Amino acid sequence: MNVSLQSPSIDSMPRLLALSKELHDHEALSFDVEHVTSAFNYLLSNPTHGDVFLINLDSDGTNEIIGFVVVCYSFSVELGGQIAVIDQIFLTQEWRRQGVGSHVLPTLEEHAAKHNCQSIILEVNIGNSGAREFYEQFDYMPRRQHCIMSKRLNVKA
């Protein structure tokens, strides 16, 4: 099994959008294909803000896109400079708990380090103990006193 990250192409955009829809359905989030497409296109056109990767599996000569990752770049005084934020990471159901994430996460960390990121952060649903335990194996630490809050703004594109 060879797992790699690749940048989406025009030909792979339908697969990326289908995977994004699966993620939104899995997390019970609303899915607006135009909004998501616009966000992906923005990141692909502005790599200083982040990267979109398809998770590609090459197994027994068969290539298959089995997930995707969105990494955004930000800045944190507390964490000492530029940081990488794993905004979204998704694997199709049949590839979870198969060792794929153990290949993807170190690759993402190397990618972030090459972008001079001091830290990498991510958000995990508090009830998803399996994901929390997985990330803790890679030395990600929960911030028990933190609550992530958000507010959507009405910004015209």
mmCIF file of C-alpha atoms in Angstrom:
data_model
loop_
_atom_site.group_PDB
_atom_site.id
_atom_site.type_symbol
_atom_site.label_atom_id
_atom_site.label_comp_id
_atom_site.label_asym_id
_atom_site.label_seq_id
_atom_site.Cartn_x
_atom_site.Cartn_y
_atom_site.Cartn_z
ATOM 1 C CA MET A 1 0.000 0.000 0.000
ATOM 2 C CA ASN A 2 1.470 3.339 -1.101
ATOM 3 C CA VAL A 3 -0.309 6.459 0.192
ATOM 4 C CA SER A 4 0.516 9.854 -1.281
ATOM 5 C CA LEU A 5 -0.861 13.380 -1.338
ATOM 6 C CA GLN A 6 -1.470 15.048 -4.675
ATOM 7 C CA SER A 7 -2.825 18.388 -5.754
ATOM 8 C CA PRO A 8 -6.237 18.249 -7.421
ATOM 9 C CA SER A 9 -6.472 18.727 -11.173
ATOM 10 C CA ILE A 10 -9.453 19.818 -13.234
ATOM 11 C CA ASP A 11 -10.151 16.137 -13.913
ATOM 12 C CA SER A 12 -10.152 15.233 -10.203
ATOM 13 C CA MET A 13 -12.405 18.105 -9.050
ATOM 14 C CA PRO A 14 -15.629 16.045 -9.309
ATOM 15 C CA ARG A 15 -14.090 13.411 -7.013
ATOM 16 C CA LEU A 16 -12.919 16.107 -4.563
ATOM 17 C CA LEU A 17 -16.411 17.608 -4.456
ATOM 18 C CA ALA A 18 -17.996 14.170 -3.969
ATOM 19 C CA LEU A 19 -15.630 13.494 -1.048
ATOM 20 C CA SER A 20 -16.395 16.923 0.413
ATOM 21 C CA LYS A 21 -20.112 16.117 0.209
ATOM 22 C CA GLU A 22 -19.457 12.826 2.038
ATOM 23 C CA LEU A 23 -17.597 14.734 4.769
ATOM 24 C CA HIS A 24 -20.406 17.257 5.143
ATOM 25 C CA ASP A 25 -22.996 14.467 5.306
ATOM 26 C CA HIS A 26 -20.905 12.527 7.853
ATOM 27 C CA GLU A 27 -20.551 15.621 10.064
ATOM 28 C CA ALA A 28 -24.211 16.669 9.546
ATOM 29 C CA LEU A 29 -23.127 19.953 7.933
ATOM 30 C CA SER A 30 -24.976 21.755 5.179
ATOM 31 C CA PHE A 31 -23.342 21.441 1.758
ATOM 32 C CA ASP A 32 -23.440 24.236 -0.806
ATOM 33 C CA VAL A 33 -21.558 22.999 -3.879
ATOM 34 C CA GLU A 34 -20.958 26.534 -5.190
ATOM 35 C CA HIS A 35 -19.557 27.703 -1.842
ATOM 36 C CA VAL A 36 -17.283 24.655 -1.497
ATOM 37 C CA THR A 37 -16.121 24.850 -5.124
ATOM 38 C CA SER A 38 -15.304 28.532 -4.692
ATOM 39 C CA ALA A 39 -13.330 27.814 -1.505
ATOM 40 C CA PHE A 40 -11.331 25.011 -3.142
ATOM 41 C CA ASN A 41 -10.630 27.162 -6.211
ATOM 42 C CA TYR A 42 -9.474 30.027 -3.988
ATOM 43 C CA LEU A 43 -6.953 27.854 -2.154
ATOM 44 C CA LEU A 44 -5.732 26.249 -5.362
ATOM 45 C CA SER A 45 -5.155 29.733 -6.828
ATOM 46 C CA ASN A 46 -3.640 31.195 -3.643
ATOM 47 C CA PRO A 47 -1.199 28.644 -2.175
ATOM 48 C CA THR A 48 0.130 31.134 0.375
ATOM 49 C CA HIS A 49 -3.220 30.739 2.174
ATOM 50 C CA GLY A 50 -3.361 26.961 2.127
ATOM 51 C CA ASP A 51 -3.265 23.719 0.206
ATOM 52 C CA VAL A 52 -5.759 21.119 -0.892
ATOM 53 C CA PHE A 53 -4.542 17.548 -1.258
ATOM 54 C CA LEU A 54 -6.186 14.404 -2.507
ATOM 55 C CA ILE A 55 -5.228 11.259 -0.614
ATOM 56 C CA ASN A 56 -4.182 8.781 -3.272
ATOM 57 C CA LEU A 57 -3.821 5.067 -2.633
ATOM 58 C CA ASP A 58 -1.777 2.891 -4.966
ATOM 59 C CA SER A 59 -2.416 -0.725 -4.086
ATOM 60 C CA ASP A 60 -1.658 -3.673 -6.334
ATOM 61 C CA GLY A 61 -1.340 -1.379 -9.364
ATOM 62 C CA THR A 62 -4.688 0.295 -8.767
ATOM 63 C CA ASN A 63 -4.822 4.043 -8.073
ATOM 64 C CA GLU A 64 -7.751 5.331 -6.070
ATOM 65 C CA ILE A 65 -8.532 8.702 -4.476
ATOM 66 C CA ILE A 66 -9.771 7.766 -1.012
ATOM 67 C CA GLY A 67 -9.877 11.105 0.765
ATOM 68 C CA PHE A 68 -8.700 14.677 0.950
ATOM 69 C CA VAL A 69 -7.038 17.198 3.240
ATOM 70 C CA VAL A 70 -7.302 20.981 3.454
ATOM 71 C CA VAL A 71 -4.439 22.776 5.220
ATOM 72 C CA CYS A 72 -4.644 26.539 5.789
ATOM 73 C CA TYR A 73 -1.895 28.845 6.985
ATOM 74 C CA SER A 74 -2.326 31.329 9.785
ATOM 75 C CA PHE A 75 -0.260 33.059 12.458
ATOM 76 C CA SER A 76 -0.166 32.592 16.214
ATOM 77 C CA VAL A 77 1.750 34.738 18.677
ATOM 78 C CA GLU A 78 1.165 32.068 21.328
ATOM 79 C CA LEU A 79 2.609 29.316 19.123
ATOM 80 C CA GLY A 80 5.523 31.406 17.906
ATOM 81 C CA GLY A 81 4.787 32.327 14.310
ATOM 82 C CA GLN A 82 3.197 30.851 11.228
ATOM 83 C CA ILE A 83 1.045 27.802 11.852
ATOM 84 C CA ALA A 84 -0.697 25.203 9.738
ATOM 85 C CA VAL A 85 -4.346 24.481 10.458
ATOM 86 C CA ILE A 86 -5.773 21.179 9.269
ATOM 87 C CA ASP A 87 -9.155 22.551 8.307
ATOM 88 C CA GLN A 88 -10.546 19.334 6.881
ATOM 89 C CA ILE A 89 -9.303 15.776 6.687
ATOM 90 C CA PHE A 90 -11.485 13.001 5.362
ATOM 91 C CA LEU A 91 -11.135 9.348 4.419
ATOM 92 C CA THR A 92 -13.877 7.245 2.890
ATOM 93 C CA GLN A 93 -15.466 4.863 5.379
ATOM 94 C CA GLU A 94 -13.798 1.717 4.031
ATOM 95 C CA TRP A 95 -10.291 3.181 4.466
ATOM 96 C CA ARG A 96 -10.630 4.394 8.057
ATOM 97 C CA ARG A 97 -8.588 2.463 10.628
ATOM 98 C CA GLN A 98 -6.504 0.884 7.842
ATOM 99 C CA GLY A 99 -3.250 2.764 8.521
ATOM 100 C CA VAL A 100 -3.782 5.472 5.905
ATOM 101 C CA GLY A 101 -3.842 8.298 8.435
ATOM 102 C CA SER A 102 -0.524 7.102 9.839
ATOM 103 C CA HIS A 103 0.996 7.829 6.413
ATOM 104 C CA VAL A 104 -0.883 11.092 5.820
ATOM 105 C CA LEU A 105 -0.261 12.885 9.110
ATOM 106 C CA PRO A 106 3.578 12.782 9.050
ATOM 107 C CA THR A 107 3.493 13.892 5.396
ATOM 108 C CA LEU A 108 1.331 16.867 6.376
ATOM 109 C CA GLU A 109 3.693 17.709 9.223
ATOM 110 C CA GLU A 110 6.685 17.652 6.840
ATOM 111 C CA HIS A 111 4.774 19.854 4.408
ATOM 112 C CA ALA A 112 3.968 22.352 7.171
ATOM 113 C CA ALA A 113 7.586 22.417 8.332
ATOM 114 C CA LYS A 114 8.707 23.183 4.757
ATOM 115 C CA HIS A 115 6.330 26.175 4.882
ATOM 116 C CA ASN A 116 8.111 27.388 8.045
ATOM 117 C CA CYS A 117 5.157 26.591 10.286
ATOM 118 C CA GLN A 118 5.990 26.494 13.983
ATOM 119 C CA SER A 119 2.996 24.345 14.878
ATOM 120 C CA ILE A 120 0.127 22.464 13.352
ATOM 121 C CA ILE A 121 -3.343 22.525 14.855
ATOM 122 C CA LEU A 122 -6.605 20.760 14.171
ATOM 123 C CA GLU A 123 -10.105 20.515 15.531
ATOM 124 C CA VAL A 124 -11.709 17.237 16.613
ATOM 125 C CA ASN A 125 -15.322 16.684 17.577
ATOM 126 C CA ILE A 126 -15.262 16.255 21.355
ATOM 127 C CA GLY A 127 -17.322 13.075 21.032
ATOM 128 C CA ASN A 128 -14.985 11.469 18.490
ATOM 129 C CA SER A 129 -12.761 9.580 20.914
ATOM 130 C CA GLY A 130 -11.267 7.423 18.147
ATOM 131 C CA ALA A 131 -9.973 10.465 16.270
ATOM 132 C CA ARG A 132 -8.724 12.075 19.475
ATOM 133 C CA GLU A 133 -6.811 8.915 20.418
ATOM 134 C CA PHE A 134 -5.347 8.690 16.899
ATOM 135 C CA TYR A 135 -4.003 12.262 16.988
ATOM 136 C CA GLU A 136 -2.694 11.836 20.533
ATOM 137 C CA GLN A 137 -0.538 8.930 19.245
ATOM 138 C CA PHE A 138 1.201 11.561 17.097
ATOM 139 C CA ASP A 139 1.723 13.872 20.110
ATOM 140 C CA TYR A 140 -1.202 16.217 19.407
ATOM 141 C CA MET A 141 -2.405 17.557 22.722
ATOM 142 C CA PRO A 142 -5.974 18.579 23.526
ATOM 143 C CA ARG A 143 -6.402 22.123 24.813
ATOM 144 C CA ARG A 144 -8.851 21.405 27.569
ATOM 145 C CA GLN A 145 -9.499 25.035 28.459
ATOM 146 C CA HIS A 146 -10.334 26.040 24.872
ATOM 147 C CA CYS A 147 -13.615 26.217 23.056
ATOM 148 C CA ILE A 148 -13.560 27.011 19.345
ATOM 149 C CA MET A 149 -16.233 29.519 18.422
ATOM 150 C CA SER A 150 -17.174 30.831 14.994
ATOM 151 C CA LYS A 151 -19.457 33.329 13.356
ATOM 152 C CA ARG A 152 -20.294 33.419 9.678
ATOM 153 C CA LEU A 153 -20.046 36.868 8.106
ATOM 154 C CA ASN A 154 -22.146 38.151 5.227
ATOM 155 C CA VAL A 155 -19.329 39.119 2.901
ATOM 156 C CA LYS A 156 -20.111 39.688 -0.737
ATOM 157 C CA ALA A 157 -17.606 38.045 -3.065
#
